[in-house]
Short mmCIF file of C-alpha atoms and ligand atoms in Angstrom, two decimals:
data_model
loop_
_atom_site.label_atom_id
_atom_site.label_comp_id
_atom_site.label_asym_id
_atom_site.label_seq_id
_atom_site.Cartn_x
_atom_site.Cartn_y
_atom_site.Cartn_z
CA MET A 214 60.23 -44.56 -33.53
CA PRO A 215 56.96 -42.81 -34.34
CA GLU A 216 56.98 -39.79 -36.57
CA ALA A 217 57.40 -36.36 -35.02
CA SER A 218 54.09 -35.03 -36.35
CA SER A 219 51.08 -35.68 -34.17
CA PRO A 220 47.36 -35.08 -34.14
CA GLN A 221 47.56 -32.93 -30.99
CA ALA A 222 47.01 -29.92 -33.22
CA SER A 223 44.70 -28.16 -30.77
CA ALA A 224 47.55 -28.12 -28.23
CA GLY A 225 48.71 -24.93 -29.96
CA THR A 226 51.87 -23.30 -31.20
CA ALA A 227 55.06 -21.91 -29.67
CA ALA A 228 53.27 -18.58 -29.13
CA ALA A 229 50.49 -20.17 -27.09
CA PRO A 230 50.51 -19.56 -23.31
CA PRO A 231 51.73 -22.32 -21.01
CA ARG A 232 49.21 -24.90 -19.88
CA VAL A 233 48.01 -25.39 -16.34
CA LEU A 234 46.08 -28.39 -15.05
CA SER A 235 44.97 -29.23 -11.55
CA GLY A 236 42.31 -31.26 -9.77
CA ILE A 237 40.49 -31.49 -6.46
CA GLN A 238 38.42 -34.29 -4.91
CA PRO A 239 34.73 -33.77 -4.11
CA THR A 240 35.03 -35.76 -0.88
CA ALA A 241 33.74 -33.23 1.65
CA ASP A 242 30.80 -30.85 2.02
CA SER A 243 33.17 -27.92 1.65
CA PHE A 244 36.74 -27.19 0.63
CA HIS A 245 38.97 -26.03 3.49
CA LEU A 246 41.50 -23.32 4.19
CA GLY A 247 44.42 -25.62 3.27
CA ASN A 248 42.92 -26.36 -0.16
CA TYR A 249 42.35 -22.65 -0.70
CA LEU A 250 45.82 -21.43 0.22
CA GLY A 251 47.77 -24.47 -1.01
CA ALA A 252 46.09 -24.71 -4.40
CA LEU A 253 42.81 -23.01 -5.31
CA ARG A 254 43.95 -19.42 -4.98
CA GLN A 255 46.71 -20.17 -7.49
CA TRP A 256 44.18 -21.78 -9.83
CA VAL A 257 42.34 -18.47 -9.99
CA SER A 258 45.39 -16.29 -10.62
CA MET A 259 46.85 -18.69 -13.20
CA GLN A 260 43.74 -18.60 -15.38
CA ASP A 261 44.90 -15.16 -16.56
CA THR A 262 48.38 -16.22 -17.60
CA HIS A 263 47.83 -19.83 -18.69
CA ASP A 264 45.65 -22.01 -20.88
CA ALA A 265 43.88 -23.43 -17.84
CA PHE A 266 42.19 -26.79 -17.18
CA TYR A 267 40.73 -27.50 -13.75
CA CYS A 268 38.79 -30.61 -12.84
CA VAL A 269 36.74 -31.99 -9.99
CA VAL A 270 38.10 -35.51 -9.75
CA ASP A 271 35.10 -37.71 -9.02
CA LEU A 272 36.88 -40.88 -10.26
CA HIS A 273 39.45 -40.37 -7.49
CA ALA A 274 36.64 -39.86 -4.97
CA ILE A 275 35.42 -43.45 -5.37
CA THR A 276 38.77 -45.01 -4.42
CA VAL A 277 37.38 -45.07 -0.87
CA GLU A 278 33.88 -46.20 0.08
CA HIS A 279 31.33 -43.50 -0.81
CA ASP A 280 27.65 -42.69 -0.98
CA PRO A 281 26.47 -42.06 -4.59
CA ALA A 282 23.92 -39.33 -3.76
CA LEU A 283 26.45 -37.54 -1.58
CA LEU A 284 29.13 -37.73 -4.27
CA ARG A 285 26.76 -36.19 -6.83
CA ARG A 286 25.87 -33.37 -4.41
CA ARG A 287 29.47 -32.72 -3.39
CA THR A 288 30.58 -32.60 -7.01
CA LYS A 289 28.09 -29.80 -7.70
CA VAL A 290 29.04 -27.96 -4.50
CA ALA A 291 32.70 -28.28 -5.46
CA VAL A 292 32.09 -26.73 -8.87
CA ALA A 293 30.03 -23.92 -7.35
CA GLN A 294 32.83 -23.12 -4.89
CA LEU A 295 35.43 -23.00 -7.67
CA LEU A 296 33.32 -20.53 -9.63
CA ALA A 297 32.58 -18.53 -6.47
CA MET A 298 36.32 -18.25 -5.81
CA GLY A 299 36.74 -16.58 -9.17
CA LEU A 300 37.26 -19.25 -11.82
CA ASP A 301 35.66 -17.92 -14.97
CA PRO A 302 34.37 -20.49 -17.49
CA ASP A 303 35.27 -18.06 -20.29
CA ARG A 304 38.90 -17.95 -19.18
CA ALA A 305 39.39 -21.46 -17.79
CA THR A 306 38.11 -24.90 -18.68
CA VAL A 307 36.30 -26.14 -15.57
CA PHE A 308 35.03 -29.71 -15.81
CA VAL A 309 34.18 -32.95 -14.06
CA GLN A 310 36.73 -35.74 -14.59
CA SER A 311 34.16 -38.49 -15.31
CA HIS A 312 32.77 -36.42 -18.22
CA VAL A 313 36.02 -37.11 -20.08
CA PRO A 314 36.43 -40.91 -20.44
CA GLU A 315 40.00 -40.55 -21.74
CA HIS A 316 41.21 -40.04 -18.14
CA ALA A 317 40.51 -43.68 -17.32
CA GLU A 318 41.85 -44.86 -20.67
CA LEU A 319 45.20 -43.11 -20.34
CA ALA A 320 45.42 -44.27 -16.71
CA TRP A 321 45.31 -47.87 -17.99
CA VAL A 322 48.12 -47.29 -20.47
CA LEU A 323 50.25 -45.56 -17.80
CA SER A 324 49.54 -48.30 -15.26
CA CYS A 325 51.18 -50.73 -17.69
CA LEU A 326 54.33 -48.57 -17.50
CA THR A 327 54.37 -48.32 -13.70
CA GLY A 328 56.27 -50.77 -11.54
CA PHE A 329 54.35 -52.45 -8.74
CA GLY A 330 57.06 -51.44 -6.25
CA GLU A 331 57.09 -47.91 -7.61
CA ALA A 332 53.35 -47.52 -6.94
CA GLY A 333 53.76 -49.11 -3.52
CA ARG A 334 56.23 -46.42 -2.46
CA MET A 335 53.66 -43.61 -2.67
CA THR A 336 53.42 -42.24 0.87
CA GLN A 337 49.79 -41.10 0.58
CA PHE A 338 48.81 -44.67 -0.35
CA LYS A 339 50.84 -46.07 2.52
CA ASP A 340 49.20 -43.66 5.00
CA LYS A 341 45.65 -44.24 3.79
CA SER A 342 45.95 -48.02 3.40
CA SER A 343 47.55 -48.43 6.79
CA LYS A 344 44.55 -46.67 8.34
CA GLN A 345 42.04 -48.80 6.42
CA GLY A 346 43.81 -52.17 6.56
CA THR A 347 44.33 -54.45 3.54
CA GLY A 348 40.70 -55.59 3.58
CA GLY A 349 39.36 -52.05 3.20
CA THR A 350 41.96 -50.91 0.68
CA SER A 351 40.88 -51.01 -2.97
CA VAL A 352 43.09 -51.56 -6.01
CA GLY A 353 41.80 -48.15 -7.11
CA LEU A 354 43.45 -46.53 -4.10
CA PHE A 355 46.70 -48.23 -5.07
CA THR A 356 46.56 -46.96 -8.65
CA TYR A 357 45.22 -43.52 -7.65
CA PRO A 358 48.50 -41.67 -8.45
CA ILE A 359 48.54 -43.20 -11.95
CA LEU A 360 45.06 -41.80 -12.62
CA GLN A 361 46.37 -38.46 -11.37
CA ALA A 362 49.28 -38.72 -13.83
CA ALA A 363 46.75 -39.37 -16.60
CA ASP A 364 44.70 -36.30 -15.54
CA ILE A 365 47.79 -34.18 -15.99
CA LEU A 366 49.37 -35.70 -19.09
CA LEU A 367 46.16 -35.71 -21.12
CA TYR A 368 46.48 -31.92 -21.17
CA SER A 369 50.16 -31.91 -22.06
CA PRO A 370 51.06 -29.55 -24.86
CA ASP A 371 52.57 -31.31 -27.87
CA PRO A 372 56.35 -31.22 -27.23
CA THR A 373 57.04 -31.43 -30.96
CA GLN A 374 55.26 -28.11 -31.54
CA GLY A 375 57.70 -25.85 -29.66
CA GLU A 376 58.51 -25.32 -26.01
CA ARG A 377 55.47 -24.93 -23.82
CA ALA A 378 55.31 -25.61 -20.09
CA LEU A 379 52.75 -27.74 -18.24
CA ARG A 380 52.28 -26.46 -14.67
CA VAL A 381 50.37 -28.08 -11.83
CA PRO A 382 49.42 -25.87 -8.85
CA VAL A 383 49.16 -28.10 -5.75
CA GLY A 384 50.07 -28.23 -2.07
CA GLU A 385 53.18 -29.91 -0.68
CA ASP A 386 51.40 -33.26 -0.12
CA GLN A 387 51.17 -33.78 -3.90
CA ARG A 388 54.90 -33.43 -4.61
CA GLN A 389 55.56 -37.17 -4.78
CA HIS A 390 52.61 -37.74 -7.15
CA LEU A 391 54.00 -35.03 -9.41
CA GLU A 392 57.41 -36.71 -9.39
CA LEU A 393 55.78 -39.99 -10.46
CA THR A 394 53.94 -38.14 -13.23
CA ARG A 395 57.22 -36.70 -14.51
CA THR A 396 58.81 -40.15 -14.43
CA LEU A 397 55.92 -41.69 -16.35
CA ALA A 398 55.98 -38.90 -18.94
CA GLN A 399 59.71 -39.42 -19.50
CA ARG A 400 59.34 -43.21 -19.59
CA PHE A 401 56.53 -43.01 -22.16
CA ASN A 402 58.54 -40.55 -24.28
CA HIS A 403 61.60 -42.79 -24.12
CA ARG A 404 59.70 -45.91 -25.16
CA PHE A 405 57.27 -44.51 -27.70
CA GLY A 406 58.57 -41.10 -28.84
CA ASP A 407 58.20 -37.55 -27.64
CA THR A 408 54.55 -37.23 -26.58
CA PHE A 409 54.34 -35.53 -23.17
CA VAL A 410 55.87 -32.45 -21.59
CA PRO A 411 57.01 -33.49 -18.07
CA PRO A 412 54.92 -31.31 -15.74
CA GLU A 413 56.26 -28.88 -13.15
CA ALA A 414 54.74 -28.76 -9.68
CA HIS A 415 53.75 -25.21 -8.74
CA ILE A 416 53.84 -25.22 -4.92
CA PRO A 417 53.34 -21.92 -3.04
CA ALA A 418 56.28 -20.91 -0.82
CA GLY A 419 54.48 -19.90 2.39
CA ALA A 420 51.25 -21.90 2.29
CA ALA A 421 52.22 -25.30 0.88
CA LYS A 422 51.20 -27.08 4.08
CA ILE A 423 48.56 -25.46 6.27
CA THR A 424 48.30 -27.42 9.50
CA ASP A 425 45.45 -28.49 11.75
CA LEU A 426 44.36 -25.78 14.23
CA GLN A 427 44.29 -28.31 17.08
CA GLU A 428 47.30 -30.39 16.04
CA PRO A 429 49.71 -27.93 14.48
CA ASP A 430 52.18 -30.65 13.52
CA ALA A 431 49.63 -32.42 11.29
CA LYS A 432 48.29 -31.30 7.91
CA MET A 433 44.83 -29.73 7.86
CA SER A 434 42.93 -32.54 6.18
CA LYS A 435 39.32 -33.27 5.33
CA SER A 436 39.77 -36.95 6.20
CA ALA A 437 42.02 -36.73 9.25
CA SER A 438 41.32 -33.41 11.01
CA SER A 439 38.72 -33.06 13.76
CA PRO A 440 36.00 -30.44 13.07
CA GLN A 441 37.79 -28.08 15.47
CA GLY A 442 41.04 -28.41 13.56
CA ILE A 443 39.73 -27.47 10.13
CA ILE A 444 38.32 -24.22 8.69
CA ASP A 445 35.79 -24.88 5.95
CA VAL A 446 35.33 -22.35 3.18
CA LEU A 447 31.54 -22.66 3.54
CA GLU A 448 31.53 -22.43 7.33
CA GLU A 449 29.16 -20.00 9.09
CA PRO A 450 30.94 -16.91 10.50
CA GLY A 451 30.25 -17.72 14.19
CA PRO A 452 31.89 -21.16 14.32
CA MET A 453 34.68 -19.97 12.03
CA ARG A 454 35.61 -17.19 14.44
CA LYS A 455 35.42 -19.53 17.44
CA LYS A 456 37.74 -22.09 15.87
CA ILE A 457 40.41 -19.49 15.25
CA MET A 458 40.09 -18.07 18.75
CA ARG A 459 40.47 -21.61 20.13
CA ALA A 460 43.35 -22.62 17.86
CA VAL A 461 46.16 -24.26 19.80
CA THR A 462 48.93 -21.78 20.45
CA ASP A 463 51.97 -22.34 22.55
CA THR A 464 53.03 -21.40 26.01
CA GLY A 465 54.25 -17.83 26.19
CA SER A 466 52.51 -14.91 24.51
CA ASP A 467 54.86 -13.68 21.79
CA VAL A 468 53.63 -13.69 18.21
CA VAL A 469 56.81 -14.99 16.60
CA TYR A 470 57.55 -17.42 13.80
CA ASP A 471 59.30 -20.56 15.05
CA GLU A 472 58.44 -23.81 13.28
CA GLU A 473 59.91 -26.05 15.96
CA LYS A 474 58.97 -24.37 19.21
CA LYS A 475 55.82 -22.51 18.16
CA ALA A 476 54.15 -24.63 15.48
CA GLY A 477 50.65 -23.30 16.28
CA VAL A 478 51.50 -19.59 16.10
CA THR A 479 53.68 -20.23 13.06
CA ASN A 480 50.75 -21.84 11.23
CA LEU A 481 48.49 -18.88 12.09
CA LEU A 482 51.17 -16.43 10.95
CA ARG A 483 51.46 -18.25 7.64
CA ILE A 484 47.70 -18.15 7.13
CA TYR A 485 47.52 -14.45 8.04
CA SER A 486 50.47 -13.58 5.81
CA ALA A 487 49.09 -15.50 2.81
CA LEU A 488 45.57 -14.07 3.12
CA GLU A 489 46.55 -10.47 3.75
CA GLY A 490 49.64 -10.37 1.56
CA THR A 491 51.76 -9.03 4.44
CA SER A 492 55.16 -10.53 5.24
CA VAL A 493 55.53 -12.61 8.41
CA GLN A 494 58.14 -10.13 9.69
CA ASP A 495 55.71 -7.23 9.35
CA LEU A 496 53.06 -9.20 11.24
CA GLU A 497 55.52 -10.03 14.02
CA ARG A 498 56.28 -6.33 14.32
CA ARG A 499 52.59 -5.36 14.27
CA TYR A 500 51.75 -7.73 17.16
CA GLU A 501 54.87 -7.19 19.25
CA GLY A 502 53.78 -7.07 22.89
CA SER A 503 50.05 -7.41 22.15
CA GLY A 504 49.61 -11.15 22.96
CA TYR A 505 47.75 -13.92 21.16
CA GLY A 506 44.20 -12.63 21.76
CA GLN A 507 44.30 -9.54 19.54
CA PHE A 508 46.29 -11.43 16.91
CA LYS A 509 43.70 -14.21 16.68
CA LYS A 510 40.79 -11.77 16.68
CA ASP A 511 42.25 -9.87 13.73
CA LEU A 512 43.14 -13.07 11.90
CA ALA A 513 39.55 -14.33 12.33
CA GLN A 514 38.34 -11.13 10.68
CA VAL A 515 40.74 -11.59 7.74
CA VAL A 516 39.54 -15.19 7.24
CA LEU A 517 35.89 -14.10 7.43
CA ASP A 518 36.44 -11.26 4.97
CA THR A 519 37.92 -13.79 2.53
CA PHE A 520 35.37 -16.58 2.86
CA THR A 521 32.05 -14.80 3.51
CA PRO A 522 31.68 -13.52 -0.09
CA ILE A 523 32.75 -16.94 -1.43
CA ARG A 524 30.14 -18.67 0.73
CA GLU A 525 27.42 -16.28 -0.41
CA ARG A 526 28.30 -16.66 -4.09
CA THR A 527 28.46 -20.46 -3.76
CA LEU A 528 24.95 -20.62 -2.28
CA LYS A 529 23.62 -18.39 -5.06
CA LEU A 530 25.25 -20.53 -7.76
CA LEU A 531 23.72 -23.66 -6.22
CA ASP A 532 20.27 -22.10 -6.63
CA ASP A 533 20.56 -22.57 -10.39
CA GLU A 534 21.79 -26.10 -10.99
CA GLU A 535 20.77 -26.05 -14.64
CA GLN A 536 23.15 -23.18 -15.24
CA LEU A 537 25.93 -25.12 -13.47
CA ASP A 538 25.19 -28.14 -15.67
CA ARG A 539 25.41 -25.97 -18.78
CA LEU A 540 28.77 -24.55 -17.70
CA LEU A 541 30.06 -28.05 -17.01
CA ALA A 542 28.90 -29.28 -20.40
CA LYS A 543 30.85 -26.46 -22.02
CA GLY A 544 33.92 -27.32 -19.93
CA ALA A 545 33.61 -31.01 -20.82
CA ASP A 546 33.42 -30.18 -24.54
CA ARG A 547 36.65 -28.19 -24.42
CA ALA A 548 38.44 -30.74 -22.20
CA CYS A 549 37.30 -33.63 -24.45
CA GLU A 550 38.69 -31.86 -27.50
CA VAL A 551 42.20 -31.74 -26.02
CA ALA A 552 41.98 -35.14 -24.30
CA ALA A 553 40.75 -36.88 -27.47
CA ALA A 554 43.64 -35.47 -29.51
CA THR A 555 46.21 -36.58 -26.91
CA MET A 556 44.67 -40.04 -26.69
CA GLU A 557 44.70 -40.44 -30.46
CA THR A 558 48.47 -39.85 -30.40
CA VAL A 559 48.91 -42.22 -27.46
CA ARG A 560 46.93 -45.03 -29.14
CA GLU A 561 48.94 -44.71 -32.31
CA ARG A 562 52.28 -44.63 -30.50
CA VAL A 563 51.47 -47.58 -28.25
CA GLY A 564 50.56 -49.62 -31.34
CA PHE A 565 46.78 -49.93 -31.20
CA VAL A 566 45.14 -50.46 -34.60
CA ARG A 567 43.10 -47.47 -35.72
CA ARG A 568 39.43 -48.34 -35.91
CA GLY A 569 38.21 -48.64 -39.52
CA ARG A 570 35.17 -46.73 -40.85
P1 LIG B 748 42.92 -32.94 -2.62
O1 LIG B 748 41.52 -32.98 -3.14
O2 LIG B 748 43.24 -33.72 -1.40
O3 LIG B 748 43.36 -31.44 -2.32
C1 LIG B 748 43.23 -30.42 -3.28
C2 LIG B 748 44.43 -29.50 -3.22
O4 LIG B 748 44.58 -28.92 -1.93
C3 LIG B 748 45.92 -29.08 -1.47
N1 LIG B 748 45.90 -29.22 -0.01
C4 LIG B 748 46.63 -28.47 0.85
N2 LIG B 748 47.51 -27.47 0.63
C5 LIG B 748 48.07 -26.89 1.72
N3 LIG B 748 47.79 -27.27 2.99
C6 LIG B 748 46.92 -28.26 3.26
N4 LIG B 748 46.65 -28.62 4.50
C7 LIG B 748 46.29 -28.92 2.15
N5 LIG B 748 45.39 -29.93 2.05
C8 LIG B 748 45.18 -30.10 0.73
C9 LIG B 748 46.40 -30.35 -2.14
O5 LIG B 748 47.81 -30.40 -2.21
C10 LIG B 748 45.75 -30.24 -3.51
O6 LIG B 748 46.53 -29.46 -4.38
N6 LIG B 748 45.42 -36.04 -5.56
C11 LIG B 748 44.85 -34.72 -5.51
C12 LIG B 748 43.77 -34.47 -6.53
C13 LIG B 748 44.15 -34.65 -7.97
C14 LIG B 748 45.03 -33.80 -8.71
C15 LIG B 748 45.02 -34.33 -10.04
C16 LIG B 748 45.80 -32.69 -8.38
C17 LIG B 748 43.68 -35.58 -8.82
N7 LIG B 748 44.19 -35.40 -10.07
C18 LIG B 748 45.80 -33.74 -11.05
C19 LIG B 748 46.58 -32.11 -9.41
C20 LIG B 748 46.57 -32.64 -10.72
C21 LIG B 748 44.23 -34.55 -4.14
O7 LIG B 748 43.92 -35.49 -3.46
O8 LIG B 748 43.94 -33.31 -3.81
#
């Protein structure tokens, strides 16, 4: 058994705030409403109560075929949107995954602890690979959840230095990946000594799965939704309003929450409730007898009021790319500090020989 002491000194002491880590892929020209309500809004609020690490996961983005110039652009746009939503580089470590090479290194070590069958049971992999066929499915897509586990566990507090949580704000679709991460953390600890805190998924109650505006039984998704089904954060006000007005509702005219019989209205109620901070019951009361039209019109205004300032700030931030690069360099420095310390512990515990001087 390795000794209890570890070089993860920068992970802090018992008095240090809990850690939070999350990531998002730069695979679209804009984030969407599901990303915002399922995850990103929580990222912003948690920076005040947690030692926060947030990354744009460009290594994950190349698990499907991609265009290099587009990836570079989308990575910058992703960072600008995060800052525009309120992430503050002085309060949170915002960085690009590929700037911290330890992510890929830890992913290798964890992949050697993951069963082939275990990885094959990941439902997101099964969905994506069945759409692309075996020929178009990369090994990277198969091992994607292990890289995600590495993203999280690199920022684990040192469990030997007192109790300190590791929280991961994500939407419902990431629950299984978080379970795998917990399993791998426990397996590593069991085999090599206490090294990782098993992370807790932090999934919002009302907005964990925002659905497609045209297919209210399917998740709003950048890869699967039609343009009419998805609300982009950076969307112009006109089209944004139109999409909400044209969202599929159900026969009848009552604004009531009913997941089974009224999936469309229920999704819109959830969005409204989450954005305005009003309970679903209060909204039902407010729109009693007024029909879908007024309800959708007001909801469109609430969505516009939320996203218009974010869009404007994003565009402004993108005007000064050098400043964005400087902020990312600062984020990478801080992330590397923690990641390097964790990896040093991992290398020692796994049995790699320390490099001589
Ligand atoms: P990604 O890039 O697909 O999505 C980013 C976040 O948005 C959430 N989300 C949704 N929430 C509610 N309703 C929706 N319709 C919806 N669509 C997306 C996702 O749950 C996610 O939280 N594998 C991750 C990226 C990742 C990661 C990590 C996350 C890589 N490493 C480490 C956490 C920790 C993903 O594909 O997210």
